[in-house]
Coordinates of C-alpha atoms in Angstrom, one line a residue:
X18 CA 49.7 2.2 -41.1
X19 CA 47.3 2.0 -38.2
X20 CA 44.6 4.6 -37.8
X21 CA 46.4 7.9 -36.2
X22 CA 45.7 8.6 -32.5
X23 CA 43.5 11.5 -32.0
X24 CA 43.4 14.2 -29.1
X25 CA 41.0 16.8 -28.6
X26 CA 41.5 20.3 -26.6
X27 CA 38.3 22.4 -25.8
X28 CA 38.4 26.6 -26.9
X29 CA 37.0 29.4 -25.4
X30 CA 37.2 32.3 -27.1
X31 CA 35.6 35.4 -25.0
X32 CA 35.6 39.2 -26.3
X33 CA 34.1 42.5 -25.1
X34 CA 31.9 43.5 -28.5
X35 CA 32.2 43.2 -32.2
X36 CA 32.0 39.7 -32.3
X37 CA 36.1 39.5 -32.5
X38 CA 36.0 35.9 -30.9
X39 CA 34.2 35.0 -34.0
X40 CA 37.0 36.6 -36.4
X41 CA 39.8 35.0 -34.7
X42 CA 37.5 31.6 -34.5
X43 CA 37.2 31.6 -38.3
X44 CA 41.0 32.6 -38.5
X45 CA 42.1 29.7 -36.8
X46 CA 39.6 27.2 -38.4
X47 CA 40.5 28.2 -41.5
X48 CA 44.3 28.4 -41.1
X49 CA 45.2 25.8 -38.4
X50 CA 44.9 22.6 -41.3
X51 CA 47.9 24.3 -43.4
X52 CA 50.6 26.1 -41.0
X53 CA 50.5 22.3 -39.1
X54 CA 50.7 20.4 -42.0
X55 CA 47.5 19.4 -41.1
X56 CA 48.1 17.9 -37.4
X57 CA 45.4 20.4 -36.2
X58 CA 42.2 21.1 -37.3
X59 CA 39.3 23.3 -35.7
X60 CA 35.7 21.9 -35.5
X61 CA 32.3 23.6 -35.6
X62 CA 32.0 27.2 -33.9
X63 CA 29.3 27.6 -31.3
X64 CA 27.3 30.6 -31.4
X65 CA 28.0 33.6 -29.6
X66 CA 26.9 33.5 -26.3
X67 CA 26.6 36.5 -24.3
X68 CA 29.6 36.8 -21.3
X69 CA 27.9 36.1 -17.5
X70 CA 30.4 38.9 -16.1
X71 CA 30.4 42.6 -18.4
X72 CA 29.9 43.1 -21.9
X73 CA 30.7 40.9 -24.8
X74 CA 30.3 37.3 -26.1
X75 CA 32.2 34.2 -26.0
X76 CA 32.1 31.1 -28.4
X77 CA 33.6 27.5 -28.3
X78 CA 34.9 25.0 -30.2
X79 CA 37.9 22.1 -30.5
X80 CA 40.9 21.3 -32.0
X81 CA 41.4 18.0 -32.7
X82 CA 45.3 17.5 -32.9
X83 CA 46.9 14.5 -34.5
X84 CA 49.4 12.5 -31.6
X85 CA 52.5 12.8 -33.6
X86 CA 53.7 9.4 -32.5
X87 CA 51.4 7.8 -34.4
X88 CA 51.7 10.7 -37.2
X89 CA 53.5 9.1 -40.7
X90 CA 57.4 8.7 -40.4
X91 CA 57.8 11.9 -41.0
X92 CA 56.0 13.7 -38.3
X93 CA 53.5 14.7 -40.9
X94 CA 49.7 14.6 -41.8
X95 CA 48.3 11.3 -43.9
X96 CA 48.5 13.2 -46.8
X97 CA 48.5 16.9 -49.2
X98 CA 44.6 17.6 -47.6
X99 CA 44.1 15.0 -44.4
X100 CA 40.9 15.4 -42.7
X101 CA 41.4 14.4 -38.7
X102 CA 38.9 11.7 -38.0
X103 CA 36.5 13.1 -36.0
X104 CA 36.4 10.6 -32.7

């Protein structure tokens, strides 16, 4: 099997206080390998930077999503625990 295709897509997560761009950053890192089968996997969270416009923070990161046509024959990961080349 060649090596799978992958594609990235940027995040921004912005809140108004309590840091709850963090929480859901850490949700979705942490969750996104297992509910798709690992076709999606979050990378490193930036720190929290404070919002240009009103109160709050944002942070960034990316997903890096496997192309499912070059995913194994059944739509799936490369395996029980893949980890997505990181480009």
């Amino acid at each position: 099997m060649s090596n799978p295709k992958i594609r990235v897509v940027k995040v921004r997560l912005a809140d108004t206080g309590n840091d709850d761009a963090g929480a859901v950053a850490k949700l979705l890192t942490r969750l996104l390998p297992e509910l798709s089968r690992g076709r999606c996997q979050a990378g490193e969270i930036s720190p929290a930077y404070p919002n240009r416009r009103g109160s709050g923070a944002r942070r960034y990161f990316d997903l890096y999503l496997l192309d499912p046509s070059t995913a194994g024959s059944d739509g799936s990961s490369l395996g029980p625990n893949p980890q997505i080349p990181r480009p």
